[in-house]
Amino acid sequence: VSETSHVGDLQLQLRASPHLKAPDSTPKIMWNVVGSLVPVIAAATWFFGPSALLVLVAATAGAVLTERAFGQRGSLGDGSAAITGLLLGLTLPPGLPLWIAFVGGAFGIGFGKLVFGGLGQNVFNPALLGRAFLQAAFPAALTTWPAATTEWAQLRGDNFAFPFTTPSVDAVTEATPLGLMKFEATPTDPWSLMIGATGGSLGETAGLLILVCGGYLALRNYLNWRIPVSIFLTVALFQGLLFAIDSTRFASPLFALFSGGLILGAMYMATDMVTSPVTNAGAWIFGIGIGFLVILIRTWGGLPEGVMYAILLMNALVPFINRATQPTPYGSPGRAAKRAVQEAEA
Amino acid sequence: VIMGGPMMGLAQKDMDVPIIKGISGVLALTEPAAILEEEACIRCGRCLEACPMFLNPSRIAAVVRSEDVDPLPGLHVLDCFECASCSYVCPSNIPLSQMFALAKAGAQRRKQQAA
């Protein structure tokens, strides 16, 4: 794209236009996402102790090493494998054996991204695919939520279990707020959900913090704000309708918004540029679809949490959303004009 | 040294080029522009937002790469006037507008052959 021409002692660089370039680059976007996750990781460590860091490191190592081993040369530098590993780690319970987290990261990158041809080609969010695989392969380990302990430095659960052994430590467990709501119809106070003092996966508890970090990305245009906004609005309206019908059976909209992985999913998973629609109209449709599916699965499905499957399902629909929301080129005849042409011909 | 503006101007090979009345400006950029490595399209959709003709640059580029010319008229590639806004915003440094110039030249050639 570039060569140099010499005229006298002048050196002229020849290259194709444009001669200026917007300052954002793909690696810059990706590393900014990683940076914005740092406060979330810190919060996870604050609530769940060193176990949180161990699980995150294991999941990220699985993702990064797989990208290194099988990915294209130099593709580590764009940071997308690190994001996949961190996001996967944030959806896992703190007491998870580390080898499971590692396998999840490796599966997410290997089968979620590399088999499709690497960055930009994957249909599904690799982090969520890794989690879906773990959920199917190790359902018990993935739904063991250690109870809060008073000792911060104590490991939560059996992090160092050898592969395929049964846990040697009987971890004290507690139900997540969504599990309590679904199976015992006990809502949790929304305020403790917002600040994160509940059981759950590493990164899903501190709702307000994730909102702030995601908001930073939205301000810098590193994520499309229409996706989280439409998800939140749909969840609030749909759940509000259910709550208005029967407030004893259904959870309040505030509980629905701040419980489980909804905020993490809406801010970080659904907005993955590769697996979300390219058009803004498509982004609205995508978000509304996720919001509906989340409430459908949470309320009438067999699982307490539906964010993961809701996003994966909508990921599969993205090519169709893109096709349906193609922009209309400037100067194209509108519907009325087309009809007029048809009538004139007839 | 560039004839024209920074977005669409042509880099000049030597200094013996006359200034004619259609030239809007002459730019002399002193910093040699960094040669940017092209990366994979991450479907961020910024080129769609940038395009003043409301085309879909990322889709057209994928079609041009696949060397499949049939869908190009349906994607209105001939409406592109190579303003290079898409190339400017692309975070993966994909030479979008050059690819469209190529596609347009190809379309013209096929049209002449058909005639």
Coordinates of C-alpha atoms in Angstrom, one line a residue:
Chain A
V1 CA 0.0 0.0 0.0
S2 CA 3.0 2.3 0.3
E3 CA 6.3 3.0 -1.5
T4 CA 8.8 5.8 -1.5
S5 CA 9.8 8.0 -4.5
H6 CA 13.0 10.1 -4.5
V7 CA 13.1 13.5 -6.2
G8 CA 16.4 15.1 -5.7
D9 CA 17.0 15.0 -1.9
L10 CA 13.2 14.9 -1.4
Q11 CA 11.7 11.7 -0.2
L12 CA 8.1 11.3 -1.2
Q13 CA 6.0 8.7 0.4
L14 CA 3.3 7.3 -1.9
R15 CA 0.3 5.6 -0.4
A16 CA -3.3 5.2 -1.0
S17 CA -5.8 7.6 0.6
P18 CA -7.1 8.4 3.2
H19 CA -3.9 10.0 4.5
L20 CA -5.4 10.5 8.0
K21 CA -6.7 7.8 10.2
A22 CA -9.1 7.6 13.1
P23 CA -7.1 6.9 16.3
D24 CA -9.0 3.8 17.3
S25 CA -7.7 0.4 16.4
T26 CA -8.9 -3.1 17.1
P27 CA -6.2 -3.9 19.7
K28 CA -6.9 -0.5 21.4
I29 CA -10.6 -1.3 21.7
M30 CA -9.9 -4.8 23.0
W31 CA -7.4 -3.7 25.6
N32 CA -9.7 -0.9 26.7
V33 CA -12.3 -3.6 27.4
V34 CA -9.8 -5.5 29.4
G35 CA -8.9 -2.3 31.3
S36 CA -12.5 -1.6 32.1
L37 CA -12.8 -5.0 33.7
V38 CA -10.2 -4.3 36.3
P39 CA -12.6 -2.7 38.8
V40 CA -15.0 -5.7 38.3
I41 CA -12.1 -8.1 39.0
A42 CA -11.1 -6.1 42.0
A43 CA -14.7 -6.3 43.3
A44 CA -14.8 -10.0 42.7
T45 CA -11.6 -10.4 44.7
W46 CA -13.0 -8.3 47.5
F47 CA -16.2 -10.4 47.8
F48 CA -14.8 -13.8 47.1
G49 CA -11.1 -13.7 48.2
P50 CA -8.1 -15.2 46.4
S51 CA -10.3 -17.9 44.9
A52 CA -11.7 -15.3 42.5
L53 CA -8.3 -14.4 41.2
L54 CA -7.3 -18.0 40.9
V55 CA -10.3 -18.9 38.8
L56 CA -9.9 -15.8 36.6
V57 CA -6.2 -16.6 36.0
A58 CA -7.0 -20.2 35.1
A59 CA -9.8 -19.3 32.7
T60 CA -7.7 -16.6 31.0
A61 CA -4.7 -19.0 30.8
G62 CA -6.8 -21.6 29.1
A63 CA -8.1 -19.0 26.6
V64 CA -4.7 -17.3 25.9
L65 CA -2.7 -20.5 25.6
T66 CA -5.2 -22.0 23.2
E67 CA -5.1 -18.9 21.0
R68 CA -1.3 -19.0 21.2
A69 CA -1.1 -22.7 20.2
F70 CA -3.7 -22.8 17.4
G71 CA -4.5 -19.2 16.5
Q72 CA -2.9 -17.2 13.7
R73 CA 0.6 -15.7 14.5
G74 CA 0.4 -12.5 16.4
S75 CA -3.3 -12.8 17.2
L76 CA -2.5 -12.7 20.9
G77 CA -1.7 -9.0 20.7
D78 CA -5.2 -7.9 19.8
G79 CA -6.3 -8.9 23.4
S80 CA -9.5 -10.6 22.3
A81 CA -8.4 -13.9 23.8
A82 CA -7.7 -12.2 27.2
I83 CA -11.2 -10.7 27.1
T84 CA -12.8 -14.1 26.5
G85 CA -10.8 -15.7 29.3
L86 CA -11.6 -12.9 31.8
L87 CA -15.3 -12.8 30.9
L88 CA -15.6 -16.5 31.1
G89 CA -13.9 -16.4 34.5
L90 CA -16.4 -13.8 35.7
T91 CA -19.3 -16.1 35.0
L92 CA -17.9 -19.0 37.0
P93 CA -18.5 -19.7 40.7
P94 CA -15.6 -18.9 43.0
G95 CA -15.1 -22.4 44.3
L96 CA -14.7 -24.0 40.9
P97 CA -11.7 -26.4 40.5
L98 CA -9.1 -24.5 38.5
W99 CA -8.7 -27.2 35.8
I100 CA -12.4 -26.8 34.9
A101 CA -12.0 -23.1 34.5
F102 CA -8.9 -23.8 32.3
V103 CA -10.8 -26.3 30.1
G104 CA -13.6 -23.8 29.7
G105 CA -11.3 -21.1 28.5
A106 CA -9.6 -23.5 26.1
F107 CA -12.9 -24.7 24.7
G108 CA -14.3 -21.2 24.4
I109 CA -11.4 -20.1 22.2
G110 CA -10.8 -23.3 20.4
F111 CA -14.4 -24.3 19.5
G112 CA -16.0 -20.9 20.0
K113 CA -13.6 -18.9 17.9
L114 CA -10.7 -20.6 16.2
V115 CA -12.7 -23.3 14.3
F116 CA -14.7 -20.5 12.7
G117 CA -11.5 -18.8 11.5
G118 CA -10.4 -16.6 14.4
L119 CA -11.3 -13.1 15.4
G120 CA -14.3 -11.6 13.5
Q121 CA -15.6 -14.9 12.1
N122 CA -17.2 -16.5 15.1
V123 CA -21.0 -16.8 15.4
F124 CA -21.2 -17.2 19.1
N125 CA -19.7 -15.3 22.0
P126 CA -16.6 -17.5 22.8
A127 CA -16.8 -16.8 26.6
L128 CA -20.5 -17.9 26.8
L129 CA -19.9 -20.9 24.6
G130 CA -17.1 -22.0 27.0
R131 CA -19.5 -21.5 29.9
A132 CA -22.3 -23.4 28.1
F133 CA -19.9 -26.3 27.5
L134 CA -18.9 -26.3 31.2
Q135 CA -22.5 -26.1 32.3
A136 CA -23.3 -29.2 30.2
A137 CA -20.1 -31.1 31.1
F138 CA -19.9 -30.3 34.9
P139 CA -23.4 -29.2 36.0
A140 CA -22.7 -29.9 39.6
A141 CA -19.5 -28.0 39.9
L142 CA -20.9 -25.0 38.0
T143 CA -23.9 -24.7 40.4
T144 CA -22.0 -25.0 43.6
W145 CA -22.1 -21.5 45.2
P146 CA -19.8 -21.3 48.3
A147 CA -21.3 -19.4 51.2
A148 CA -19.7 -16.1 52.3
T149 CA -17.0 -16.7 54.8
T150 CA -15.7 -14.3 57.4
E151 CA -12.1 -15.2 56.6
W152 CA -11.2 -13.2 53.4
A153 CA -8.0 -15.1 52.5
Q154 CA -9.7 -18.5 52.9
L155 CA -10.2 -20.4 49.6
R156 CA -13.8 -20.9 48.6
G157 CA -14.3 -24.5 47.8
D158 CA -11.9 -26.9 46.3
N159 CA -9.9 -24.9 43.8
F160 CA -7.0 -27.3 43.6
A161 CA -9.0 -30.5 43.0
F162 CA -7.2 -32.9 40.6
P163 CA -9.0 -33.5 37.3
F164 CA -11.9 -35.9 37.5
T165 CA -11.8 -36.5 41.3
T166 CA -14.7 -35.8 43.5
P167 CA -14.2 -32.8 45.8
S168 CA -12.3 -33.6 48.9
V169 CA -13.6 -30.6 50.9
D170 CA -17.3 -30.3 51.6
A171 CA -17.8 -26.7 50.8
V172 CA -20.4 -24.8 52.7
T173 CA -22.8 -23.6 50.0
E174 CA -25.6 -21.1 49.7
A175 CA -28.2 -20.5 47.1
T176 CA -28.0 -17.6 44.7
P177 CA -30.6 -14.9 44.8
L178 CA -32.2 -16.2 41.6
G179 CA -32.2 -19.8 42.9
L180 CA -33.9 -18.6 46.1
M181 CA -36.5 -16.7 44.0
K182 CA -37.2 -19.6 41.7
F183 CA -37.2 -22.5 44.0
E184 CA -38.3 -20.9 47.3
A185 CA -40.0 -17.7 46.1
T186 CA -37.8 -15.6 48.4
P187 CA -36.7 -12.3 46.9
T188 CA -33.4 -10.8 48.0
D189 CA -33.2 -7.1 48.9
P190 CA -32.3 -5.2 45.7
W191 CA -29.8 -3.0 47.5
S192 CA -27.5 -5.9 48.4
L193 CA -27.8 -7.1 44.8
M194 CA -26.6 -3.7 43.6
I195 CA -23.5 -3.5 45.7
G196 CA -22.8 -7.2 45.4
A197 CA -23.1 -8.7 48.9
T198 CA -24.7 -11.9 47.7
G199 CA -23.8 -15.4 46.5
G200 CA -23.2 -16.0 42.8
S201 CA -20.6 -16.1 40.1
L202 CA -17.5 -13.9 40.4
G203 CA -18.5 -11.0 38.2
E204 CA -22.3 -11.0 38.5
T205 CA -22.7 -9.7 42.0
A206 CA -21.6 -6.0 41.9
G207 CA -24.3 -4.7 39.5
L208 CA -23.7 -1.0 40.0
L209 CA -19.9 -1.3 39.4
I210 CA -20.4 -3.2 36.2
L211 CA -22.8 -0.5 35.0
V212 CA -20.2 2.2 35.6
C213 CA -17.4 0.2 33.9
G214 CA -19.7 -0.6 30.9
G215 CA -20.8 3.0 30.8
Y216 CA -17.2 4.1 30.3
L217 CA -17.0 1.8 27.3
A218 CA -20.3 3.1 25.9
L219 CA -19.1 6.7 26.3
R220 CA -15.9 5.9 24.3
N221 CA -18.1 4.2 21.7
Y222 CA -16.4 0.9 22.4
L223 CA -19.8 -0.8 22.8
N224 CA -23.1 0.0 21.2
W225 CA -25.2 1.5 24.0
R226 CA -28.4 0.5 22.2
I227 CA -27.9 -3.1 23.1
P228 CA -27.7 -2.9 27.0
V229 CA -30.4 -0.1 27.0
S230 CA -32.8 -2.2 25.0
I231 CA -32.1 -5.3 27.1
F232 CA -32.7 -3.4 30.4
L233 CA -35.8 -1.7 29.1
T234 CA -37.3 -4.9 27.9
V235 CA -36.5 -6.8 31.1
A236 CA -37.9 -3.9 33.2
L237 CA -41.1 -3.6 31.2
F238 CA -41.8 -7.3 30.8
Q239 CA -41.0 -8.2 34.4
G240 CA -42.9 -5.1 35.5
L241 CA -46.0 -6.4 33.7
L242 CA -45.6 -9.8 35.4
F243 CA -45.1 -8.1 38.7
A244 CA -48.2 -6.0 38.2
I245 CA -50.3 -9.2 37.4
D246 CA -49.1 -11.1 40.5
S247 CA -46.6 -9.6 42.8
T248 CA -46.4 -12.7 45.0
R249 CA -45.4 -15.1 42.3
F250 CA -43.2 -12.9 40.1
A251 CA -40.1 -11.0 41.1
S252 CA -40.0 -7.2 41.0
P253 CA -38.4 -5.5 38.0
L254 CA -35.6 -4.1 40.2
F255 CA -34.8 -7.6 41.4
A256 CA -34.8 -8.9 37.8
L257 CA -32.4 -6.2 36.6
F258 CA -29.8 -6.6 39.3
S259 CA -29.9 -10.3 40.0
G260 CA -27.8 -12.9 38.2
G261 CA -25.6 -12.2 35.3
L262 CA -28.0 -9.8 33.5
I263 CA -25.9 -6.7 33.9
L264 CA -22.6 -8.4 33.1
G265 CA -24.2 -10.2 30.1
A266 CA -25.9 -7.0 28.8
M267 CA -22.9 -4.8 29.2
Y268 CA -20.0 -7.1 28.2
M269 CA -21.3 -10.3 26.5
A270 CA -24.2 -9.1 24.3
T271 CA -22.2 -6.1 23.2
D272 CA -19.3 -8.2 21.8
M273 CA -18.9 -6.5 18.4
V274 CA -18.3 -9.7 16.5
T275 CA -21.4 -11.4 17.6
S276 CA -23.9 -8.5 17.6
P277 CA -25.6 -6.9 14.7
V278 CA -23.7 -4.3 12.7
T279 CA -26.6 -1.9 12.2
N280 CA -28.2 0.2 15.0
A281 CA -31.7 -0.9 14.1
G282 CA -30.4 -4.5 14.5
A283 CA -28.9 -3.6 17.9
W284 CA -32.4 -2.7 19.2
I285 CA -33.9 -5.9 17.9
F286 CA -31.1 -7.9 19.3
G287 CA -31.4 -6.3 22.7
I288 CA -35.1 -6.7 22.9
G289 CA -34.9 -10.3 21.9
I290 CA -32.4 -11.0 24.6
G291 CA -34.5 -9.2 27.2
F292 CA -37.6 -11.3 26.3
L293 CA -35.7 -14.6 26.3
V294 CA -34.1 -13.9 29.7
I295 CA -37.5 -13.4 31.4
L296 CA -39.0 -16.3 29.5
I297 CA -36.3 -18.7 30.7
R298 CA -36.1 -17.3 34.2
T299 CA -39.8 -17.4 34.7
W300 CA -41.0 -20.4 32.9
G301 CA -37.8 -22.3 32.0
G302 CA -36.2 -25.1 34.1
L303 CA -33.2 -22.9 35.1
P304 CA -33.0 -20.0 37.5
E305 CA -30.8 -18.1 35.1
G306 CA -31.2 -17.5 31.4
V307 CA -28.9 -14.8 30.3
M308 CA -26.3 -17.1 28.8
Y309 CA -28.7 -19.0 26.6
A310 CA -30.7 -15.9 25.7
I311 CA -27.5 -14.3 24.4
L312 CA -26.3 -17.4 22.6
L313 CA -29.7 -17.8 20.9
M314 CA -29.8 -14.2 19.7
N315 CA -26.1 -14.6 18.5
A316 CA -27.4 -17.3 16.2
L317 CA -30.0 -14.9 14.8
V318 CA -27.5 -12.1 14.1
P319 CA -26.9 -12.9 10.4
F320 CA -30.7 -12.7 9.8
I321 CA -31.1 -9.5 11.8
N322 CA -28.2 -8.0 9.8
R323 CA -29.9 -9.0 6.6
A324 CA -33.3 -7.6 7.6
T325 CA -31.8 -4.3 8.8
Q326 CA -29.6 -3.4 5.8
P327 CA -29.2 0.4 5.5
T328 CA -31.1 1.9 2.6
P329 CA -28.6 3.6 0.2
Y330 CA -29.1 7.3 -0.4
G331 CA -31.2 8.0 -3.4
S332 CA -33.0 4.6 -3.4
P333 CA -36.6 4.8 -4.4
G334 CA -38.9 4.6 -1.3
R335 CA -41.9 2.4 -1.2
A336 CA -44.2 5.0 -2.7
A337 CA -41.9 5.7 -5.6
K338 CA -41.5 2.0 -6.3
R339 CA -45.3 1.6 -6.4
A340 CA -45.6 4.6 -8.7
V341 CA -43.1 3.0 -11.1
Q342 CA -45.0 -0.3 -11.0
E343 CA -48.3 1.4 -11.7
A344 CA -46.8 3.4 -14.6
E345 CA -45.5 0.2 -16.1
A346 CA -48.8 -1.6 -15.7
Chain B
V1 CA 2.9 15.5 -1.0
I2 CA -0.8 15.1 -1.8
M3 CA -3.0 16.7 -4.4
G4 CA -6.4 17.4 -3.0
G5 CA -7.6 16.8 0.6
P6 CA -6.4 14.4 3.2
M7 CA -9.3 11.9 2.6
M8 CA -9.4 11.5 -1.2
G9 CA -6.3 13.3 -2.4
L10 CA -3.7 11.5 -4.5
A11 CA -0.1 11.1 -3.3
Q12 CA 2.3 12.5 -5.9
K13 CA 5.3 10.8 -7.3
D14 CA 7.3 13.8 -8.4
M15 CA 7.2 17.6 -8.2
D16 CA 6.6 18.2 -11.9
V17 CA 2.8 18.0 -11.7
P18 CA 1.0 21.1 -12.7
I19 CA -1.6 22.8 -10.6
I20 CA -4.8 23.0 -12.6
K21 CA -8.0 24.7 -11.7
G22 CA -9.7 21.6 -10.4
I23 CA -7.1 21.1 -7.6
S24 CA -8.6 22.0 -4.3
G25 CA -5.4 22.0 -2.4
V26 CA -1.9 20.7 -2.0
L27 CA -0.9 19.1 1.2
A28 CA 2.6 18.4 2.4
L29 CA 2.6 16.1 5.3
T30 CA 5.9 16.1 7.0
E31 CA 5.5 13.0 9.3
P32 CA 5.7 9.9 7.3
A33 CA 2.4 8.2 8.0
A34 CA 2.7 5.0 10.0
I35 CA 2.1 1.9 7.9
L36 CA -0.8 0.3 9.7
E37 CA -1.2 -3.5 9.8
E38 CA -4.5 -4.7 8.5
E39 CA -6.5 -6.8 10.9
A40 CA -9.6 -9.0 10.9
C41 CA -13.0 -7.3 10.6
I42 CA -14.6 -7.3 14.0
R43 CA -18.0 -6.2 12.6
C44 CA -18.1 -3.2 14.8
G45 CA -20.4 -1.4 12.3
R46 CA -18.5 1.9 12.3
C47 CA -18.2 1.9 8.5
L48 CA -22.0 1.7 8.2
E49 CA -22.4 4.7 10.5
A50 CA -19.7 6.6 8.6
C51 CA -21.0 6.0 5.1
P52 CA -22.7 9.1 3.7
M53 CA -24.5 7.0 1.1
F54 CA -25.8 4.5 3.7
L55 CA -24.1 1.6 2.1
N56 CA -22.8 -1.4 4.0
P57 CA -19.0 -1.3 3.5
S58 CA -18.1 -4.3 5.6
R59 CA -20.5 -6.5 3.6
I60 CA -19.3 -5.2 0.3
A61 CA -15.7 -5.8 1.3
A62 CA -16.4 -9.4 2.3
V63 CA -18.0 -9.9 -1.1
V64 CA -15.1 -8.2 -3.0
R65 CA -12.7 -10.5 -1.1
S66 CA -14.6 -13.6 -2.1
E67 CA -14.3 -12.4 -5.7
D68 CA -17.9 -13.2 -6.2
V69 CA -19.3 -10.3 -8.4
D70 CA -22.9 -11.3 -8.6
P71 CA -24.1 -9.7 -5.3
L72 CA -22.3 -6.4 -5.9
P73 CA -25.0 -4.5 -7.9
G74 CA -27.5 -5.4 -5.2
L75 CA -25.2 -3.9 -2.6
H76 CA -25.0 -0.6 -4.7
V77 CA -21.3 -0.6 -4.9
L78 CA -21.5 1.8 -7.8
D79 CA -23.1 4.4 -5.5
C80 CA -19.8 4.6 -3.6
F81 CA -17.9 7.7 -4.5
E82 CA -14.7 6.7 -2.6
C83 CA -14.9 9.4 0.1
A84 CA -12.9 6.9 2.3
S85 CA -14.8 7.7 5.4
C86 CA -15.1 4.0 6.0
S87 CA -11.4 3.5 5.6
Y88 CA -10.8 6.4 8.0
V89 CA -13.0 5.0 10.9
C90 CA -12.1 1.3 10.4
P91 CA -10.3 0.2 13.6
S92 CA -8.8 -2.8 11.8
N93 CA -7.2 -0.6 9.0
I94 CA -9.0 -2.5 6.2
P95 CA -8.5 -0.6 2.9
L96 CA -12.2 -0.5 2.3
S97 CA -12.4 2.4 -0.2
Q98 CA -9.6 0.9 -2.3
M99 CA -11.5 -2.3 -2.5
F100 CA -14.6 -0.5 -3.7
A101 CA -12.6 1.4 -6.4
L102 CA -11.4 -2.0 -7.6
A103 CA -14.9 -3.4 -7.6
K104 CA -16.2 -0.4 -9.5
A105 CA -13.5 -0.7 -12.1
G106 CA -14.3 -4.4 -12.4
A107 CA -18.0 -3.6 -12.9
Q108 CA -17.2 -1.1 -15.6
R109 CA -15.0 -3.5 -17.4
R110 CA -17.7 -6.2 -17.4
K111 CA -20.2 -3.7 -18.7
Q112 CA -18.0 -2.8 -21.6
Q113 CA -17.3 -6.5 -22.4
A114 CA -21.0 -7.2 -22.4
A115 CA -21.8 -4.3 -24.7

